[in-house]
PDB file of C-alpha atoms in Angstrom:
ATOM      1  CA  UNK A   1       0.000   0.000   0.000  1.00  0.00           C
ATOM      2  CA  UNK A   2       2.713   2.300   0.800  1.00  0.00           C
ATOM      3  CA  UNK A   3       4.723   1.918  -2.416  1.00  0.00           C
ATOM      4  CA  UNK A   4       1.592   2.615  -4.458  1.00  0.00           C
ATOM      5  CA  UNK A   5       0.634   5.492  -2.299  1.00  0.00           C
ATOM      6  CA  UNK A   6       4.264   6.899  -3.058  1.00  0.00           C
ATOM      7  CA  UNK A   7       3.906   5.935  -6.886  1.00  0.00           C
ATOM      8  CA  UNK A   8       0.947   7.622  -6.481  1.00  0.00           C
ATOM      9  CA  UNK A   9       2.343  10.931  -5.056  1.00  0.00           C
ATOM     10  CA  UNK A  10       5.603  10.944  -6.908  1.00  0.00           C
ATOM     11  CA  UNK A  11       3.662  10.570 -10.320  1.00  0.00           C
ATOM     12  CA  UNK A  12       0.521  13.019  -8.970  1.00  0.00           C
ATOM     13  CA  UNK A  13      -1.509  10.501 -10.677  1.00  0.00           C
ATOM     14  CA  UNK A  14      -4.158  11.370  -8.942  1.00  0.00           C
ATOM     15  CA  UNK A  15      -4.708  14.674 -10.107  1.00  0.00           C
ATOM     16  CA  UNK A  16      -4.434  13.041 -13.136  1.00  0.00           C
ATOM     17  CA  UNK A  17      -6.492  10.601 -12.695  1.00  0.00           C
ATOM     18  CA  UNK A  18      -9.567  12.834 -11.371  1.00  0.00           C
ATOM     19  CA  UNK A  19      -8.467  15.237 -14.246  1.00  0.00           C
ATOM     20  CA  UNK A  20      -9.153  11.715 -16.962  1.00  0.00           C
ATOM     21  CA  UNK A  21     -12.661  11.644 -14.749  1.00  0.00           C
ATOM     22  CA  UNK A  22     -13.632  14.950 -15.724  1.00  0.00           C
ATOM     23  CA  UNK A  23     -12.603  14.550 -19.198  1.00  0.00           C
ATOM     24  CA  UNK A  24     -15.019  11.228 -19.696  1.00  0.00           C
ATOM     25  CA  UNK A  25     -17.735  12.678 -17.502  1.00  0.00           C
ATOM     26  CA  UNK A  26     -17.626  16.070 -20.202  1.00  0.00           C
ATOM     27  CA  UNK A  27     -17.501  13.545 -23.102  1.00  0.00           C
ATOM     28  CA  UNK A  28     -20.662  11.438 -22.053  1.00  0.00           C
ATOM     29  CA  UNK A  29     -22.577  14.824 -22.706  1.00  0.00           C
ATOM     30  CA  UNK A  30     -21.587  14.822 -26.142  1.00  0.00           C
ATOM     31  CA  UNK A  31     -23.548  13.743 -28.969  1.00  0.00           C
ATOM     32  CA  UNK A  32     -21.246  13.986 -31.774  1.00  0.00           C
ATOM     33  CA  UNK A  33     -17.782  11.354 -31.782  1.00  0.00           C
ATOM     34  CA  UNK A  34     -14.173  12.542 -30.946  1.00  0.00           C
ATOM     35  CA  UNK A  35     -12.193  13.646 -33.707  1.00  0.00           C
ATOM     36  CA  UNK A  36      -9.167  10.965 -34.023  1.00  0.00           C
ATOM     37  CA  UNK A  37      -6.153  11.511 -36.779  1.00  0.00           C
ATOM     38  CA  UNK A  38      -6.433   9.288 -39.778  1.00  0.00           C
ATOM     39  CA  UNK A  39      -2.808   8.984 -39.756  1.00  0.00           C
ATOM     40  CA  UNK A  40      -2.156  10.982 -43.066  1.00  0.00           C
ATOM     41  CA  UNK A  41      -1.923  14.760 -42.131  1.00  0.00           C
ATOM     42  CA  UNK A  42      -2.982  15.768 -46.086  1.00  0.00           C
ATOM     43  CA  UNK A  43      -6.211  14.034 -45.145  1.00  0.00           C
ATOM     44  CA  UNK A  44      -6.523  15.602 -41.444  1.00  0.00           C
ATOM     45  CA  UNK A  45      -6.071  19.158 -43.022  1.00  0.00           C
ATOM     46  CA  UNK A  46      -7.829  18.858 -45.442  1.00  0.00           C
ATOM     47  CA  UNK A  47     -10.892  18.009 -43.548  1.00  0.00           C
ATOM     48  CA  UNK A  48     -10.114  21.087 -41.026  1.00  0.00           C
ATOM     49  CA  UNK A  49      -9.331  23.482 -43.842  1.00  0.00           C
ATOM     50  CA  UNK A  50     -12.056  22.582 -46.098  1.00  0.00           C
ATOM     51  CA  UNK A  51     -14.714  23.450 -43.941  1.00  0.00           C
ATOM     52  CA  UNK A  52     -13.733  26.503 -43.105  1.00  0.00           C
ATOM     53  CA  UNK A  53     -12.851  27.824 -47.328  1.00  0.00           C
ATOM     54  CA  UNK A  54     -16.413  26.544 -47.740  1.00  0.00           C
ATOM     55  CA  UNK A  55     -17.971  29.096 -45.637  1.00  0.00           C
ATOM     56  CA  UNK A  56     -15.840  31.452 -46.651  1.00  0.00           C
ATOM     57  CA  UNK A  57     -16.330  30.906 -50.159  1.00  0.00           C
ATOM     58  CA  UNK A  58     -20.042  30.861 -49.052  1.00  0.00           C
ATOM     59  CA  UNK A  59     -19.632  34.538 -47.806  1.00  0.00           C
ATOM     60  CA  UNK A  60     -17.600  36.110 -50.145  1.00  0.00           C
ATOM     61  CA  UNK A  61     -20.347  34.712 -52.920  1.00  0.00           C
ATOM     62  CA  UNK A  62     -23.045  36.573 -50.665  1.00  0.00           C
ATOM     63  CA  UNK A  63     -20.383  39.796 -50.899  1.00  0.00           C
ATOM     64  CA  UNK A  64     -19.971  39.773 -54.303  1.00  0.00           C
ATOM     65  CA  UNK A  65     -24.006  39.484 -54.606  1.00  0.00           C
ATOM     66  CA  UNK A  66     -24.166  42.333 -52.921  1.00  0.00           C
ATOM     67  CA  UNK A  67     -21.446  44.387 -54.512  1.00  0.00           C
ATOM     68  CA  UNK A  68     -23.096  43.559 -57.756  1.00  0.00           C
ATOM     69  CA  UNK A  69     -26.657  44.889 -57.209  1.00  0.00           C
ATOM     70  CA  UNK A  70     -24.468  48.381 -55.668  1.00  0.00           C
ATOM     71  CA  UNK A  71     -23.174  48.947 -58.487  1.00  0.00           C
ATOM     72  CA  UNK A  72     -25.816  48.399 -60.983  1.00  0.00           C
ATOM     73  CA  UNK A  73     -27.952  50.814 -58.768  1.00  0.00           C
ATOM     74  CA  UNK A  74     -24.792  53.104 -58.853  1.00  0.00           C
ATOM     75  CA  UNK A  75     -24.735  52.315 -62.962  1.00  0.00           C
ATOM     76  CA  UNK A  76     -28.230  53.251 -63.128  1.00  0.00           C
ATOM     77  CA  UNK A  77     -27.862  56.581 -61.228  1.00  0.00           C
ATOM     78  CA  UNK A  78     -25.457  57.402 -63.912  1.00  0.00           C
ATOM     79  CA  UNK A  79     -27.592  56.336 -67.122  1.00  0.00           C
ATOM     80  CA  UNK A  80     -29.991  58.460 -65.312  1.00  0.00           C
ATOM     81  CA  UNK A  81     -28.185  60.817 -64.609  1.00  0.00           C
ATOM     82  CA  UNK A  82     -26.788  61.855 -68.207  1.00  0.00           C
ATOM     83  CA  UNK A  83     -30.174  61.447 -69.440  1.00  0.00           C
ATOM     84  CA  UNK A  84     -31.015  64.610 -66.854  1.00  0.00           C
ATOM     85  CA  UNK A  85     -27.472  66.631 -68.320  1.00  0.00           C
ATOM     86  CA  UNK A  86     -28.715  65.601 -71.969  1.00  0.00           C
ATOM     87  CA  UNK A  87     -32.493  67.168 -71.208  1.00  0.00           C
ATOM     88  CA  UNK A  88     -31.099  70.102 -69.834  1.00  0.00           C
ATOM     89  CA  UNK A  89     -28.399  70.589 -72.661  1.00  0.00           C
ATOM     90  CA  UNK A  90     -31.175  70.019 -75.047  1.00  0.00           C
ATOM     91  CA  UNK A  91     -33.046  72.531 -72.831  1.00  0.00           C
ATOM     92  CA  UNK A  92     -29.706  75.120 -72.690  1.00  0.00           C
ATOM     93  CA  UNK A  93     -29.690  75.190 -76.458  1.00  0.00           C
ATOM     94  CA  UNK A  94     -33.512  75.546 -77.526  1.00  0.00           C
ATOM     95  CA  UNK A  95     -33.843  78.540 -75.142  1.00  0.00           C
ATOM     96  CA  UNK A  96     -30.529  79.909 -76.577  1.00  0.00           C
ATOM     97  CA  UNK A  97     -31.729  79.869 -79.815  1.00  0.00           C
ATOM     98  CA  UNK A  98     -35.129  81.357 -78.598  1.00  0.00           C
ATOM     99  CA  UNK A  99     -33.268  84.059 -77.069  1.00  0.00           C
ATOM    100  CA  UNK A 100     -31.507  85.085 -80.051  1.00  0.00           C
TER     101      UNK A 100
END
């Protein structure tokens, strides 16, 4: 008993051990399984990295959506825009000629 006790104590296994109790009792709470390494680290990247590009891609699309419809307002602003300068030039010149 009193060489385990001192195994015990020299290792601190048993803050260790109660530490490896709190990790199972957190894990039982779980519904989805442990990630474990497949044992080829292209694969184990790739299936932490691709996730993450995938939203990303995902939000960049919804960006870019976004941009898009800004700038054909903006585009249409303009059209309208030198349709009003046209009008008025058109305007400019008939009342010029009036006037002379």
């Amino acid at each position: 008993q009193e060489e385990i006790q001192e195994v015990k104590d020299e290792g601190n296994l048993e803050v260790l051990f109660n530490s490896l109790d709190k990790i199972v009792e957190e894990a039982k709470n779980r519904e989805e399984p442990a990630w474990r390494p497949s044992g080829v680290p292209e694969e184990d990247f790739r299936s932490a990295v691709v996730p993450y590009l995938l939203k990303h891609r995902s939000y960049l699309q919804k960006v870019l959506k976004q941009k898009e419809e800004e700038n054909r307002k903006v585009a249409e602003a303009v059209l309208a825009g030198r349709d009003r300068i046209a009008e008025l030039q058109r305007q400019i010149q008939a009342r010029k000629r009036a006037w002379q």
